[in-house]
PDB file of C-alpha atoms in Angstrom:
ATOM      1  CA  MET A  30      94.970  71.472 119.925  1.00  0.00           C
ATOM      2  CA  LEU A  31      94.555  68.706 117.742  1.00  0.00           C
ATOM      3  CA  THR A  32      98.272  68.632 117.123  1.00  0.00           C
ATOM      4  CA  GLY A  33      98.518  67.268 120.753  1.00  0.00           C
ATOM      5  CA  ILE A  34      95.800  64.748 119.886  1.00  0.00           C
ATOM      6  CA  ILE A  35      97.077  63.260 117.003  1.00  0.00           C
ATOM      7  CA  LEU A  36      99.741  60.529 117.004  1.00  0.00           C
ATOM      8  CA  GLY A  37     102.111  59.347 114.370  1.00  0.00           C
ATOM      9  CA  GLY A  38     101.573  55.649 114.569  1.00  0.00           C
ATOM     10  CA  CYS A  39     100.009  52.633 116.337  1.00  0.00           C
ATOM     11  CA  ALA A  40     101.195  51.033 119.388  1.00  0.00           C
ATOM     12  CA  SER A  41     103.035  47.738 118.414  1.00  0.00           C
ATOM     13  CA  ASN A  42     102.597  44.254 119.847  1.00  0.00           C
ATOM     14  CA  GLY A  43     105.027  42.172 118.353  1.00  0.00           C
ATOM     15  CA  GLY A  44     104.248  43.598 114.788  1.00  0.00           C
ATOM     16  CA  HIS A  45     100.547  43.395 115.594  1.00  0.00           C
ATOM     17  CA  CYS A  46      97.820  45.899 115.922  1.00  0.00           C
ATOM     18  CA  PRO A  47      96.699  45.839 119.738  1.00  0.00           C
ATOM     19  CA  ALA A  48      92.985  46.202 118.482  1.00  0.00           C
ATOM     20  CA  THR A  49      93.003  42.885 116.871  1.00  0.00           C
ATOM     21  CA  VAL A  50      95.311  40.917 119.243  1.00  0.00           C
ATOM     22  CA  ASP A  51      94.665  42.646 122.818  1.00  0.00           C
ATOM     23  CA  ASN A  52      90.952  44.056 122.228  1.00  0.00           C
ATOM     24  CA  PRO A  53      88.460  41.344 123.521  1.00  0.00           C
ATOM     25  CA  TYR A  54      85.477  43.714 123.566  1.00  0.00           C
ATOM     26  CA  PRO A  55      82.750  43.633 121.011  1.00  0.00           C
ATOM     27  CA  SER A  56      82.259  46.023 117.989  1.00  0.00           C
ATOM     28  CA  PRO A  57      80.204  49.232 118.341  1.00  0.00           C
ATOM     29  CA  ALA A  58      77.248  47.610 116.705  1.00  0.00           C
ATOM     30  CA  ALA A  59      77.608  44.343 119.001  1.00  0.00           C
ATOM     31  CA  MET A  60      77.986  46.820 121.976  1.00  0.00           C
ATOM     32  CA  GLN A  61      74.480  48.169 121.444  1.00  0.00           C
ATOM     33  CA  GLY A  62      72.926  45.114 122.601  1.00  0.00           C
ATOM     34  CA  LEU A  63      74.948  44.563 125.901  1.00  0.00           C
ATOM     35  CA  PRO A  64      73.119  45.080 129.013  1.00  0.00           C
ATOM     36  CA  PRO A  65      74.198  48.288 130.850  1.00  0.00           C
ATOM     37  CA  GLU A  66      75.702  46.168 133.664  1.00  0.00           C
ATOM     38  CA  THR A  67      77.903  44.358 131.399  1.00  0.00           C
ATOM     39  CA  LEU A  68      79.467  47.385 129.536  1.00  0.00           C
ATOM     40  CA  PRO A  69      83.189  47.451 129.854  1.00  0.00           C
ATOM     41  CA  LEU A  70      83.270  51.341 130.993  1.00  0.00           C
ATOM     42  CA  GLY A  71      86.599  52.727 131.495  1.00  0.00           C
ATOM     43  CA  GLU A  72      88.191  50.057 129.448  1.00  0.00           C
ATOM     44  CA  HIS A  73      90.767  50.925 126.406  1.00  0.00           C
ATOM     45  CA  PHE A  74      89.649  50.546 122.911  1.00  0.00           C
ATOM     46  CA  THR A  75      91.323  51.139 119.793  1.00  0.00           C
ATOM     47  CA  TRP A  76      88.578  51.323 116.990  1.00  0.00           C
ATOM     48  CA  ALA A  77      88.640  52.720 113.275  1.00  0.00           C
ATOM     49  CA  GLY A  78      86.433  54.006 110.898  1.00  0.00           C
ATOM     50  CA  ILE A  79      85.369  56.471 108.490  1.00  0.00           C
ATOM     51  CA  LEU A  80      84.412  60.066 109.590  1.00  0.00           C
ATOM     52  CA  ILE A  81      80.590  60.878 109.439  1.00  0.00           C
ATOM     53  CA  GLU A  82      80.255  64.256 111.085  1.00  0.00           C
ATOM     54  CA  THR A  83      81.753  66.495 113.592  1.00  0.00           C
ATOM     55  CA  ARG A  84      79.914  68.999 115.987  1.00  0.00           C
ATOM     56  CA  HIS A  85      80.959  71.754 118.063  1.00  0.00           C
ATOM     57  CA  LEU A  86      78.847  71.735 121.615  1.00  0.00           C
ATOM     58  CA  ALA A  87      78.948  74.398 124.136  1.00  0.00           C
ATOM     59  CA  LYS A  88      81.494  72.573 126.136  1.00  0.00           C
ATOM     60  CA  ALA A  89      82.866  69.713 123.673  1.00  0.00           C
ATOM     61  CA  THR A  90      83.685  68.632 120.166  1.00  0.00           C
ATOM     62  CA  GLU A  91      82.475  65.558 118.928  1.00  0.00           C
ATOM     63  CA  LEU A  92      83.283  63.122 116.120  1.00  0.00           C
ATOM     64  CA  ASP A  93      80.689  60.362 114.880  1.00  0.00           C
ATOM     65  CA  ILE A  94      82.375  57.707 113.048  1.00  0.00           C
ATOM     66  CA  SER A  95      81.111  54.650 111.185  1.00  0.00           C
ATOM     67  CA  ALA A  96      83.399  51.860 112.518  1.00  0.00           C
ATOM     68  CA  ARG A  97      85.272  49.316 110.140  1.00  0.00           C
ATOM     69  CA  PRO A  98      87.657  46.651 111.320  1.00  0.00           C
ATOM     70  CA  LEU A  99      91.434  46.965 111.487  1.00  0.00           C
ATOM     71  CA  ASP A 100      93.775  44.557 109.978  1.00  0.00           C
ATOM     72  CA  THR A 101      96.812  43.060 112.177  1.00  0.00           C
ATOM     73  CA  PHE A 102      98.735  45.905 111.244  1.00  0.00           C
ATOM     74  CA  CYS A 103      96.300  48.537 112.497  1.00  0.00           C
ATOM     75  CA  ARG A 104      95.263  49.616 108.773  1.00  0.00           C
ATOM     76  CA  ILE A 105      91.586  50.336 108.533  1.00  0.00           C
ATOM     77  CA  GLN A 106      89.584  47.802 106.183  1.00  0.00           C
ATOM     78  CA  GLY A 107      87.796  50.726 104.302  1.00  0.00           C
ATOM     79  CA  ASN A 108      85.764  48.373 102.169  1.00  0.00           C
ATOM     80  CA  ALA A 109      84.553  45.905 104.846  1.00  0.00           C
ATOM     81  CA  PRO A 110      80.917  46.405 105.945  1.00  0.00           C
ATOM     82  CA  ALA A 111      80.501  48.795 108.792  1.00  0.00           C
ATOM     83  CA  LEU A 112      80.563  47.461 112.234  1.00  0.00           C
ATOM     84  CA  GLY A 113      78.128  50.011 113.817  1.00  0.00           C
ATOM     85  CA  ARG A 114      78.763  53.709 114.919  1.00  0.00           C
ATOM     86  CA  PHE A 115      80.900  55.192 117.777  1.00  0.00           C
ATOM     87  CA  ARG A 116      81.309  58.830 119.056  1.00  0.00           C
ATOM     88  CA  VAL A 117      84.472  60.504 120.296  1.00  0.00           C
ATOM     89  CA  ARG A 118      84.116  63.522 122.701  1.00  0.00           C
ATOM     90  CA  TYR A 119      86.848  65.877 123.185  1.00  0.00           C
ATOM     91  CA  PRO A 120      86.623  68.635 125.930  1.00  0.00           C
ATOM     92  CA  GLY A 121      86.637  72.160 124.644  1.00  0.00           C
ATOM     93  CA  TYR A 122      86.832  73.647 121.126  1.00  0.00           C
ATOM     94  CA  VAL A 123      88.735  71.238 118.768  1.00  0.00           C
ATOM     95  CA  GLU A 124      89.944  72.597 115.163  1.00  0.00           C
ATOM     96  CA  THR A 125      87.984  70.310 112.917  1.00  0.00           C
ATOM     97  CA  ALA A 126      88.570  72.094 109.590  1.00  0.00           C
ATOM     98  CA  HIS A 127      91.137  69.406 108.216  1.00  0.00           C
ATOM     99  CA  LEU A 128      88.718  66.428 109.348  1.00  0.00           C
ATOM    100  CA  LEU A 129      86.471  65.812 106.552  1.00  0.00           C
ATOM    101  CA  PRO A 130      83.688  63.421 106.014  1.00  0.00           C
ATOM    102  CA  GLY A 131      84.806  60.209 104.543  1.00  0.00           C
ATOM    103  CA  GLN A 132      88.193  60.638 106.213  1.00  0.00           C
ATOM    104  CA  PRO A 133      89.688  57.327 107.534  1.00  0.00           C
ATOM    105  CA  LEU A 134      90.392  57.572 111.407  1.00  0.00           C
ATOM    106  CA  ARG A 135      91.731  55.342 113.951  1.00  0.00           C
ATOM    107  CA  VAL A 136      90.991  56.147 117.767  1.00  0.00           C
ATOM    108  CA  SER A 137      92.267  54.865 120.858  1.00  0.00           C
ATOM    109  CA  GLY A 138      90.666  55.800 124.268  1.00  0.00           C
ATOM    110  CA  ARG A 139      88.231  55.020 126.891  1.00  0.00           C
ATOM    111  CA  LEU A 140      84.630  53.609 126.846  1.00  0.00           C
ATOM    112  CA  ALA A 141      82.855  56.300 129.006  1.00  0.00           C
ATOM    113  CA  SER A 142      79.318  55.395 128.205  1.00  0.00           C
ATOM    114  CA  VAL A 143      76.988  54.221 125.610  1.00  0.00           C
ATOM    115  CA  GLU A 144      74.348  57.049 124.765  1.00  0.00           C
ATOM    116  CA  THR A 145      71.286  56.908 122.841  1.00  0.00           C
ATOM    117  CA  ARG A 146      71.138  59.173 119.728  1.00  0.00           C
ATOM    118  CA  ALA A 147      68.111  61.489 119.983  1.00  0.00           C
ATOM    119  CA  ASP A 148      67.763  61.442 116.190  1.00  0.00           C
ATOM    120  CA  ALA A 149      67.695  57.842 115.690  1.00  0.00           C
ATOM    121  CA  GLY A 150      67.012  56.190 119.133  1.00  0.00           C
ATOM    122  CA  GLU A 151      70.193  54.230 118.166  1.00  0.00           C
ATOM    123  CA  ARG A 152      72.642  53.154 121.108  1.00  0.00           C
ATOM    124  CA  ILE A 153      76.026  54.711 120.615  1.00  0.00           C
ATOM    125  CA  PRO A 154      79.261  53.985 122.343  1.00  0.00           C
ATOM    126  CA  LEU A 155      81.205  57.050 123.482  1.00  0.00           C
ATOM    127  CA  ILE A 156      85.084  57.381 123.537  1.00  0.00           C
ATOM    128  CA  THR A 157      86.798  59.807 125.684  1.00  0.00           C
ATOM    129  CA  GLN A 158      90.468  60.431 126.840  1.00  0.00           C
ATOM    130  CA  ALA A 159      90.885  59.705 122.897  1.00  0.00           C
ATOM    131  CA  ASN A 160      94.005  59.664 120.805  1.00  0.00           C
ATOM    132  CA  LEU A 161      93.172  60.214 117.210  1.00  0.00           C
ATOM    133  CA  ASP A 162      95.113  58.747 114.225  1.00  0.00           C
ATOM    134  CA  LEU A 163      94.312  60.561 110.610  1.00  0.00           C
ATOM    135  CA  LEU A 164      94.947  57.859 108.161  1.00  0.00           C
ATOM    136  CA  SER A 165      94.982  58.632 104.705  1.00  0.00           C
ATOM    137  CA  LEU A 166      93.773  56.367 101.781  1.00  0.00           C
ATOM    138  CA  ALA A 167      97.141  55.750 100.199  1.00  0.00           C
ATOM    139  CA  ASP A 168      98.174  54.304 103.555  1.00  0.00           C
ATOM    140  CA  GLN A 169      95.186  51.666 103.350  1.00  0.00           C
ATOM    141  CA  VAL A 170      96.687  49.904 100.185  1.00  0.00           C
ATOM    142  CA  ARG A 171      99.710  47.671  99.794  1.00  0.00           C
ATOM    143  CA  HIS A 172     102.151  49.110  97.369  1.00  0.00           C
ATOM    144  CA  ARG A 173     103.726  46.948  94.746  1.00  0.00           C
ATOM    145  CA  PRO A 174     107.531  47.322  94.205  1.00  0.00           C
ATOM    146  CA  ARG A 175     108.661  50.131  91.908  1.00  0.00           C
ATOM    147  CA  ILE A 176     111.696  49.479  89.872  1.00  0.00           C
ATOM    148  CA  GLY A 177     113.772  52.391  88.611  1.00  0.00           C
ATOM    149  CA  ILE A 178     116.635  52.360  86.236  1.00  0.00           C
ATOM    150  CA  SER A 179     119.113  55.271  85.835  1.00  0.00           C
ATOM    151  CA  ILE A 180     122.048  56.201  83.758  1.00  0.00           C
ATOM    152  CA  GLY A 181     123.890  59.155  84.204  1.00  0.00           C
ATOM    153  CA  ALA A 182     127.421  60.590  82.675  1.00  0.00           C
ATOM    154  CA  GLY A 183     129.520  63.693  83.218  1.00  0.00           C
ATOM    155  CA  SER A 184     132.818  65.298  82.675  1.00  0.00           C
ATOM    156  CA  GLY A 185     135.204  62.412  83.600  1.00  0.00           C
ATOM    157  CA  TRP A 186     132.507  59.989  84.953  1.00  0.00           C
ATOM    158  CA  SER A 187     129.619  57.752  84.223  1.00  0.00           C
ATOM    159  CA  GLY A 188     127.491  55.266  86.128  1.00  0.00           C
ATOM    160  CA  GLY A 189     124.216  53.830  86.422  1.00  0.00           C
ATOM    161  CA  GLY A 190     121.973  52.215  89.060  1.00  0.00           C
ATOM    162  CA  ILE A 191     118.852  49.819  89.572  1.00  0.00           C
ATOM    163  CA  GLY A 192     116.561  50.900  92.578  1.00  0.00           C
ATOM    164  CA  ILE A 193     113.878  48.703  93.950  1.00  0.00           C
ATOM    165  CA  SER A 194     111.554  50.470  96.379  1.00  0.00           C
ATOM    166  CA  PHE A 195     108.453  49.170  98.333  1.00  0.00           C
TER     167      PHE A 195
END
C-alpha cells in the first residue's frame, strides 16, 4: 500500500520547490500558537523533516515528524534547527518496516486539524491525504564533480577517454 503513497519527486515550479515558493503558511511550530479560527484547514502543505516514530492504531497509521526547512530545490535541510513537529495520518494499515527513526521525509498533504499530544500537551498539526517522499541522506548533499580517465587496448584497437560526472 505504501508504494502507492510514495512519489518519485517534488512537483516543480520553474525549478523551485512549491513549499518555499507557494506555501504561505507558517511552520508547524508557529502554527501551534494560531487561534483555531485562523487555522488554514484543508489547505495543501509541503513540509519535510526527520521521522521520529510510527504508530499503528486500530484504524490508522501515524507518523510523527520533526520538521526541518526545505531549500528551493525541495531538499531537506537536515542540519537546520527543528521547526516543531507534525503528524501524518493514513487510514488503515500501512507497512512501516522500511520507515526508520532518523529517516528524512518530505510530505505533501492537507491540514486536517491541530491536535493536542496527550503525552506532552503540545499542539501538533495533523496532515492527511498525504503523499510521502522518502529521501536518502545522499540526496541531501551536493556532490562535487568526479573526473575519470580510462585507457583501453585490444587486438587491433586502442582508445582512451576522460569523463566528468556531477
